[in-house]
Amino acid sequence: MALLHRTHPMKYLFMEVTRQCNLACKYCGSSCTGRAPEGELTSQEWVEIIRQVARDFRPKEVMVAVTGGEPLIKEGIFDIMMELKTQGFPYGMVTNGQLLDKAAAKELVRVGIGSISLSMDGLPEINDALRGKGCSAGVERAVANLREAGYSGKLEIISTLTKPAIQSLDQMRRYLAQNQIRLWRAAPVMPIGRAAEHPELIPDSLDIRALLEYIRMSRADGKLPRPEFSEEGFLGYRFEGIVRPYLSQCRAGITVAGIRANGKIGACPELNPVFDQGDIRTERLKDVWENRYQPFRDRSWTKKVGKCGQCDKYAHCNGGALHLYDSTESPFLRCLYLMCKETDDKYVAPIPKASS
């Protein structure tokens, strides 16, 4: 990682094409609504940005994630995607799937999208309670439409797991298997945005431990889907390199850049806006990338806030995931390693039985 901090090759680019969304999920970290905020980049501006990035970087070496809000609500979204294909960027999209009808599925195949991540946060009754009635059926339709359209790229379910959902992980896995979903990525909901207003949804230490234990076990049983835990800092030796196919790493600002819907240049969309580094409307991404991002590449400031400076595992996580900091002067919102550590004498619940 030290070499990457110095050389910082950009390998991943988030394009938050809109903050507008057709849903209003109870836990949304971005607090998205049905109305697009003023000052969002137009589809033509995005096309020009893509061309600029293609000139300044090597497109085949930069994976682009098209995010929102809901990307499919963005006017001109398929023009944006076609430009990504034309310029040679590998790219994918995160979507709630509700607008992914047969026509949209055919368009996604036409514009050559390589990966699609559909959001579903638990069994249908749990998911619909969080996202809105009928959302689970909408995801099922989206999957069927993609298959009918001949989509052959990566298709995964992403689950933002609330406290209620963690109680039914095995049932959720069986549900996904029945729908022939092979890839499942999971993350505990973060206490930011609207989730901060619903503490009953936030997993506690025992919930986190149960989630990690379940994923650890399920990744070893040879069955599909094989769940993968998201990136959120060091987890401890019991889980590192086991619950996800890589070790703890937060590469925001190191290999990961991002452009917000309003043109601000930063890293991943979950980061607090105080970490923004520039504005794409007045600056080139290449210039900002090469000359700024100091708080990302020198994270010594994380030792001075919270408990990181006294932690014997600091060298493993370098302060953890930056999306859990409100600023360079604020302690992190949570440390999953410490949460798991405090359950060592408390975790007595039986490990859930793996799917059969």
Coordinates of C-alpha atoms in Angstrom, one line a residue:
M1 CA 0.0 0.0 0.0
A2 CA 2.9 2.4 0.7
L3 CA 3.9 2.2 -3.0
L4 CA 0.3 2.9 -4.1
H5 CA 0.1 5.9 -1.8
R6 CA 3.1 7.4 -3.6
T7 CA 2.3 6.4 -7.2
H8 CA -1.6 6.5 -6.9
P9 CA -2.5 5.0 -10.3
M10 CA -6.2 5.7 -10.9
K11 CA -7.9 2.3 -11.4
Y12 CA -11.5 3.0 -10.5
L13 CA -13.8 5.9 -11.1
F14 CA -17.2 6.5 -9.6
M15 CA -19.6 8.5 -11.7
E16 CA -22.5 9.6 -9.6
V17 CA -24.7 10.6 -12.6
T18 CA -27.6 11.9 -10.4
R19 CA -28.8 12.2 -6.8
Q20 CA -32.4 11.8 -8.0
C21 CA -34.1 8.5 -7.1
N22 CA -37.5 6.9 -7.7
L23 CA -37.3 5.4 -4.2
A24 CA -36.8 6.9 -0.7
C25 CA -35.2 4.1 1.3
K26 CA -35.4 4.4 5.1
Y27 CA -31.6 4.0 5.5
C28 CA -30.3 5.9 2.4
G29 CA -26.9 7.3 3.2
S30 CA -27.3 9.9 0.5
S31 CA -30.8 10.9 1.6
C32 CA -31.9 10.8 -2.1
T33 CA -35.4 11.9 -3.1
G34 CA -37.5 12.0 -6.3
R35 CA -36.4 15.5 -7.1
A36 CA -33.0 16.1 -8.7
P37 CA -31.0 18.8 -6.9
E38 CA -30.2 21.9 -8.8
G39 CA -26.8 22.1 -10.6
E40 CA -26.5 18.5 -11.6
L41 CA -24.3 17.7 -14.6
T42 CA -26.2 17.1 -17.8
S43 CA -25.8 14.0 -19.9
Q44 CA -23.8 16.0 -22.5
E45 CA -21.5 17.3 -19.8
W46 CA -20.9 13.7 -18.7
V47 CA -20.1 12.7 -22.3
E48 CA -17.5 15.5 -22.4
I49 CA -16.1 14.4 -19.0
I50 CA -15.7 10.9 -20.3
R51 CA -13.8 12.1 -23.4
Q52 CA -11.6 14.2 -21.2
V53 CA -10.8 11.3 -18.9
A54 CA -10.1 9.0 -21.9
R55 CA -7.6 11.5 -23.2
D56 CA -5.8 11.9 -19.8
F57 CA -5.8 8.2 -18.7
R58 CA -5.8 4.8 -20.2
P59 CA -9.5 3.8 -20.5
K60 CA -8.9 0.0 -20.5
E61 CA -7.1 0.4 -17.1
V62 CA -9.9 2.3 -15.4
M63 CA -13.1 0.6 -14.2
V64 CA -16.0 3.0 -14.1
A65 CA -18.9 2.6 -11.7
V66 CA -22.1 4.4 -12.7
T67 CA -24.0 5.2 -9.6
G68 CA -26.8 7.5 -8.2
G69 CA -29.4 8.1 -6.9
E70 CA -30.9 5.8 -9.5
P71 CA -28.8 5.9 -12.7
L72 CA -31.7 4.8 -14.9
I73 CA -33.7 7.9 -14.0
K74 CA -31.1 10.1 -15.6
E75 CA -32.1 11.6 -18.9
G76 CA -29.6 10.5 -21.5
I77 CA -28.1 7.7 -19.4
F78 CA -27.7 5.4 -22.4
D79 CA -25.8 8.1 -24.2
I80 CA -23.5 8.3 -21.2
M81 CA -23.0 4.6 -21.2
M82 CA -22.5 4.4 -25.0
E83 CA -19.7 7.0 -24.7
L84 CA -18.0 4.8 -22.0
K85 CA -18.2 1.9 -24.4
T86 CA -16.9 4.0 -27.3
Q87 CA -13.9 5.2 -25.3
G88 CA -13.0 1.7 -24.2
F89 CA -13.8 1.9 -20.4
P90 CA -14.9 -1.2 -18.7
Y91 CA -18.0 -0.2 -16.7
G92 CA -20.9 -1.3 -14.5
M93 CA -23.9 0.2 -12.7
V94 CA -25.6 0.0 -9.4
T95 CA -29.4 0.2 -9.7
N96 CA -32.5 -0.6 -7.6
G97 CA -33.9 -2.3 -10.7
Q98 CA -37.3 -0.8 -10.6
L99 CA -36.9 1.0 -14.0
L100 CA -35.1 -1.9 -15.7
D101 CA -37.9 -3.0 -18.0
K102 CA -37.5 -5.0 -21.2
A103 CA -36.6 -2.0 -23.2
A104 CA -34.0 -0.8 -20.7
A105 CA -32.6 -4.3 -20.6
K106 CA -32.1 -4.3 -24.4
E107 CA -30.5 -0.9 -24.2
L108 CA -28.0 -2.1 -21.5
V109 CA -27.0 -5.0 -23.7
R110 CA -26.6 -2.6 -26.7
V111 CA -24.4 -0.2 -24.9
G112 CA -22.1 -3.0 -23.7
I113 CA -22.4 -2.7 -19.9
G114 CA -20.1 -5.3 -18.2
S115 CA -21.6 -5.5 -14.7
I116 CA -24.9 -4.8 -13.0
S117 CA -25.4 -4.7 -9.3
L118 CA -29.0 -4.8 -8.2
S119 CA -29.9 -3.6 -4.7
M120 CA -32.0 -5.9 -2.5
D121 CA -31.6 -5.7 1.3
G122 CA -33.2 -8.8 2.6
L123 CA -36.1 -11.2 2.1
P124 CA -39.0 -9.6 0.2
E125 CA -41.0 -8.6 3.3
I126 CA -37.9 -6.9 4.8
N127 CA -36.7 -5.3 1.6
D128 CA -40.2 -3.9 0.8
A129 CA -40.5 -2.5 4.3
L130 CA -37.3 -0.6 3.7
R131 CA -37.6 0.4 0.1
G132 CA -41.3 0.3 -0.7
K133 CA -44.0 -2.2 -1.6
G134 CA -43.3 -4.2 -4.7
C135 CA -39.6 -3.4 -4.8
S136 CA -38.6 -7.1 -4.4
A137 CA -40.8 -8.1 -7.3
G138 CA -39.2 -5.3 -9.3
V139 CA -35.8 -6.8 -8.8
E140 CA -37.1 -10.2 -9.9
R141 CA -38.5 -8.7 -13.0
A142 CA -35.2 -6.8 -13.7
V143 CA -33.3 -10.1 -13.5
A144 CA -35.8 -11.8 -15.9
N145 CA -35.6 -8.9 -18.3
L146 CA -31.8 -9.0 -18.4
R147 CA -31.8 -12.7 -19.1
E148 CA -34.4 -12.4 -21.8
A149 CA -32.4 -9.6 -23.4
G150 CA -29.3 -11.9 -23.6
Y151 CA -27.3 -10.0 -21.0
S152 CA -24.1 -12.1 -20.3
G153 CA -22.1 -9.8 -18.0
K154 CA -21.6 -9.9 -14.3
L155 CA -24.9 -9.8 -12.3
E156 CA -24.9 -9.5 -8.6
I157 CA -27.2 -8.6 -5.7
I158 CA -25.9 -6.0 -3.3
S159 CA -27.5 -6.0 0.2
T160 CA -27.2 -3.2 2.6
L161 CA -28.1 -5.1 5.8
T162 CA -30.1 -3.7 8.6
K163 CA -30.6 -5.3 12.0
P164 CA -33.8 -7.1 10.9
A165 CA -32.1 -8.6 7.8
I166 CA -29.2 -10.1 9.7
Q167 CA -31.7 -12.4 11.5
S168 CA -32.6 -14.1 8.3
L169 CA -29.4 -14.4 6.3
D170 CA -29.7 -18.1 5.5
Q171 CA -33.3 -17.6 4.2
M172 CA -32.1 -14.8 2.1
R173 CA -29.3 -16.9 0.6
R174 CA -31.8 -19.7 -0.3
Y175 CA -34.1 -17.1 -1.9
L176 CA -31.3 -15.8 -4.1
A177 CA -30.3 -19.4 -5.0
Q178 CA -33.8 -20.1 -6.1
N179 CA -33.6 -17.1 -8.3
Q180 CA -30.3 -18.4 -9.8
I181 CA -28.3 -15.5 -8.4
R182 CA -24.7 -16.6 -8.2
L183 CA -23.1 -13.4 -6.7
W184 CA -24.1 -11.7 -3.5
R185 CA -22.2 -8.8 -1.8
A186 CA -23.3 -7.6 1.6
A187 CA -22.5 -4.7 3.9
P188 CA -24.0 -3.6 7.2
V189 CA -25.9 -0.3 6.9
M190 CA -23.8 2.7 7.9
P191 CA -25.1 5.2 10.5
I192 CA -25.2 8.1 8.1
G193 CA -27.9 9.9 6.1
R194 CA -31.5 8.7 6.8
A195 CA -30.1 5.6 8.6
A196 CA -28.9 7.9 11.4
E197 CA -32.5 8.8 12.0
H198 CA -33.4 5.1 12.5
P199 CA -31.2 3.6 15.2
E200 CA -33.4 0.5 15.3
L201 CA -32.0 -0.4 11.9
I202 CA -28.3 -0.1 12.8
P203 CA -26.6 -3.5 13.6
D204 CA -24.9 -3.7 17.0
S205 CA -21.7 -5.6 17.8
L206 CA -23.3 -8.9 18.2
D207 CA -25.2 -8.4 14.9
I208 CA -21.9 -7.6 13.1
R209 CA -20.2 -10.7 14.6
A210 CA -23.1 -12.9 13.5
L211 CA -23.0 -11.5 10.0
L212 CA -19.2 -12.1 9.7
E213 CA -19.5 -15.6 11.2
Y214 CA -22.2 -16.5 8.7
I215 CA -20.3 -15.2 5.7
R216 CA -17.1 -16.9 6.9
M217 CA -19.0 -20.2 7.1
S218 CA -20.9 -19.8 3.9
R219 CA -17.9 -19.0 1.8
A220 CA -16.4 -22.4 2.8
D221 CA -19.4 -24.7 2.1
G222 CA -19.1 -24.7 -1.7
K223 CA -22.6 -23.6 -2.4
L224 CA -24.0 -20.6 -4.3
P225 CA -24.4 -17.7 -3.9
R226 CA -21.1 -17.4 -2.1
P227 CA -21.6 -14.2 -0.1
E228 CA -18.8 -11.5 0.0
F229 CA -18.4 -8.9 2.7
S230 CA -17.9 -5.3 1.6
E231 CA -14.8 -3.1 2.4
E232 CA -15.0 -1.4 5.7
G233 CA -11.7 -1.6 7.4
F234 CA -9.8 -4.3 9.3
L235 CA -11.9 -7.1 10.7
G236 CA -9.4 -9.1 12.7
Y237 CA -7.5 -12.3 11.8
R238 CA -10.5 -14.5 12.2
F239 CA -12.2 -12.8 9.2
E240 CA -9.5 -11.1 7.1
G241 CA -8.9 -12.7 3.8
I242 CA -11.8 -15.1 4.4
V243 CA -15.1 -13.1 4.3
R244 CA -13.9 -11.3 1.2
P245 CA -11.3 -12.2 -1.5
Y246 CA -8.9 -9.5 -0.5
L247 CA -7.4 -8.0 2.7
S248 CA -8.5 -4.8 4.3
Q249 CA -8.0 -1.8 2.1
C250 CA -9.5 1.6 1.6
R251 CA -8.1 2.9 -1.7
A252 CA -10.2 6.1 -1.8
G253 CA -8.0 8.8 -3.3
I254 CA -5.2 6.2 -3.8
T255 CA -6.5 4.2 -6.8
V256 CA -10.2 5.4 -6.6
A257 CA -11.6 8.7 -7.8
G258 CA -15.1 10.0 -8.0
I259 CA -17.2 12.7 -9.7
R260 CA -20.4 13.7 -7.9
A261 CA -23.6 14.6 -9.6
N262 CA -22.9 18.3 -9.0
G263 CA -19.4 18.1 -10.6
K264 CA -17.4 18.0 -7.4
I265 CA -14.3 15.7 -7.6
G266 CA -13.7 13.3 -4.8
A267 CA -13.4 9.6 -4.3
C268 CA -16.2 7.1 -3.4
P269 CA -19.8 8.6 -3.2
E270 CA -20.2 7.6 0.5
L271 CA -17.5 10.1 1.6
N272 CA -18.5 13.3 3.3
P273 CA -18.3 16.3 0.9
V274 CA -15.6 17.8 3.1
F275 CA -13.2 15.4 1.4
D276 CA -14.0 16.8 -2.1
Q277 CA -10.9 17.9 -3.9
G278 CA -12.0 20.0 -6.9
D279 CA -14.7 20.7 -9.5
I280 CA -14.9 19.1 -12.9
R281 CA -16.6 22.1 -14.4
T282 CA -13.5 24.2 -13.9
E283 CA -10.7 21.7 -13.5
R284 CA -9.4 18.6 -15.2
L285 CA -9.7 15.4 -13.2
K286 CA -6.1 14.6 -14.1
D287 CA -4.7 17.8 -12.5
V288 CA -6.7 17.3 -9.4
W289 CA -5.8 13.6 -9.2
E290 CA -2.0 14.3 -9.5
N291 CA -1.8 17.3 -7.3
R292 CA -4.3 17.0 -4.4
Y293 CA -5.8 14.2 -2.3
Q294 CA -3.3 14.7 0.4
P295 CA -5.7 13.6 3.3
F296 CA -6.2 10.4 1.3
R297 CA -2.5 9.6 0.6
D298 CA -1.1 10.7 4.0
R299 CA -3.5 9.3 6.6
S300 CA -1.4 10.1 9.6
W301 CA -4.2 12.4 10.8
T302 CA -6.3 9.3 11.6
K303 CA -3.9 8.5 14.4
K304 CA -4.9 11.7 16.1
V305 CA -8.7 11.1 16.2
G306 CA -10.6 8.3 17.9
K307 CA -8.8 5.2 19.0
C308 CA -6.7 4.5 16.0
G309 CA -3.5 5.9 17.4
Q310 CA -3.5 3.4 20.3
C311 CA -4.5 0.4 18.2
D312 CA -1.9 -2.3 17.7
K313 CA -3.6 -3.2 14.3
Y314 CA -3.2 0.3 12.8
A315 CA -0.6 -0.9 10.3
H316 CA -3.2 -3.3 8.9
C317 CA -6.0 -0.7 8.2
N318 CA -4.3 2.7 8.2
G319 CA -7.2 4.3 9.9
G320 CA -10.0 2.2 8.2
A321 CA -12.5 3.2 5.6
L322 CA -12.6 7.0 5.0
H323 CA -16.4 7.0 4.4
L324 CA -16.7 6.5 8.2
Y325 CA -15.1 9.9 9.0
D326 CA -17.0 13.2 9.0
S327 CA -13.8 15.1 8.6
T328 CA -10.0 14.9 9.3
E329 CA -10.8 16.1 12.9
S330 CA -13.6 13.7 13.7
P331 CA -13.3 10.1 15.0
F332 CA -14.7 7.3 12.9
L333 CA -18.3 6.3 13.2
R334 CA -17.5 2.7 14.0
C335 CA -14.7 0.1 13.9
L336 CA -15.8 -3.4 13.0
Y337 CA -12.6 -4.9 14.4
L338 CA -13.2 -3.4 17.8
M339 CA -16.9 -4.3 17.6
C340 CA -16.0 -7.9 17.0
K341 CA -13.3 -7.9 19.7
E342 CA -15.8 -6.8 22.3
T343 CA -18.0 -9.8 21.5
D344 CA -15.4 -12.4 22.2
D345 CA -16.9 -13.0 25.7
K346 CA -20.5 -12.3 24.6
Y347 CA -21.1 -14.1 21.4
V348 CA -22.9 -17.3 22.4
A349 CA -25.5 -17.5 19.7
P350 CA -25.1 -20.7 17.6
I351 CA -23.6 -20.3 14.2
P352 CA -26.5 -20.4 11.7
K353 CA -26.7 -23.5 9.6
A354 CA -25.5 -23.1 6.1
S355 CA -27.9 -23.4 3.1
S356 CA -28.5 -26.9 2.0

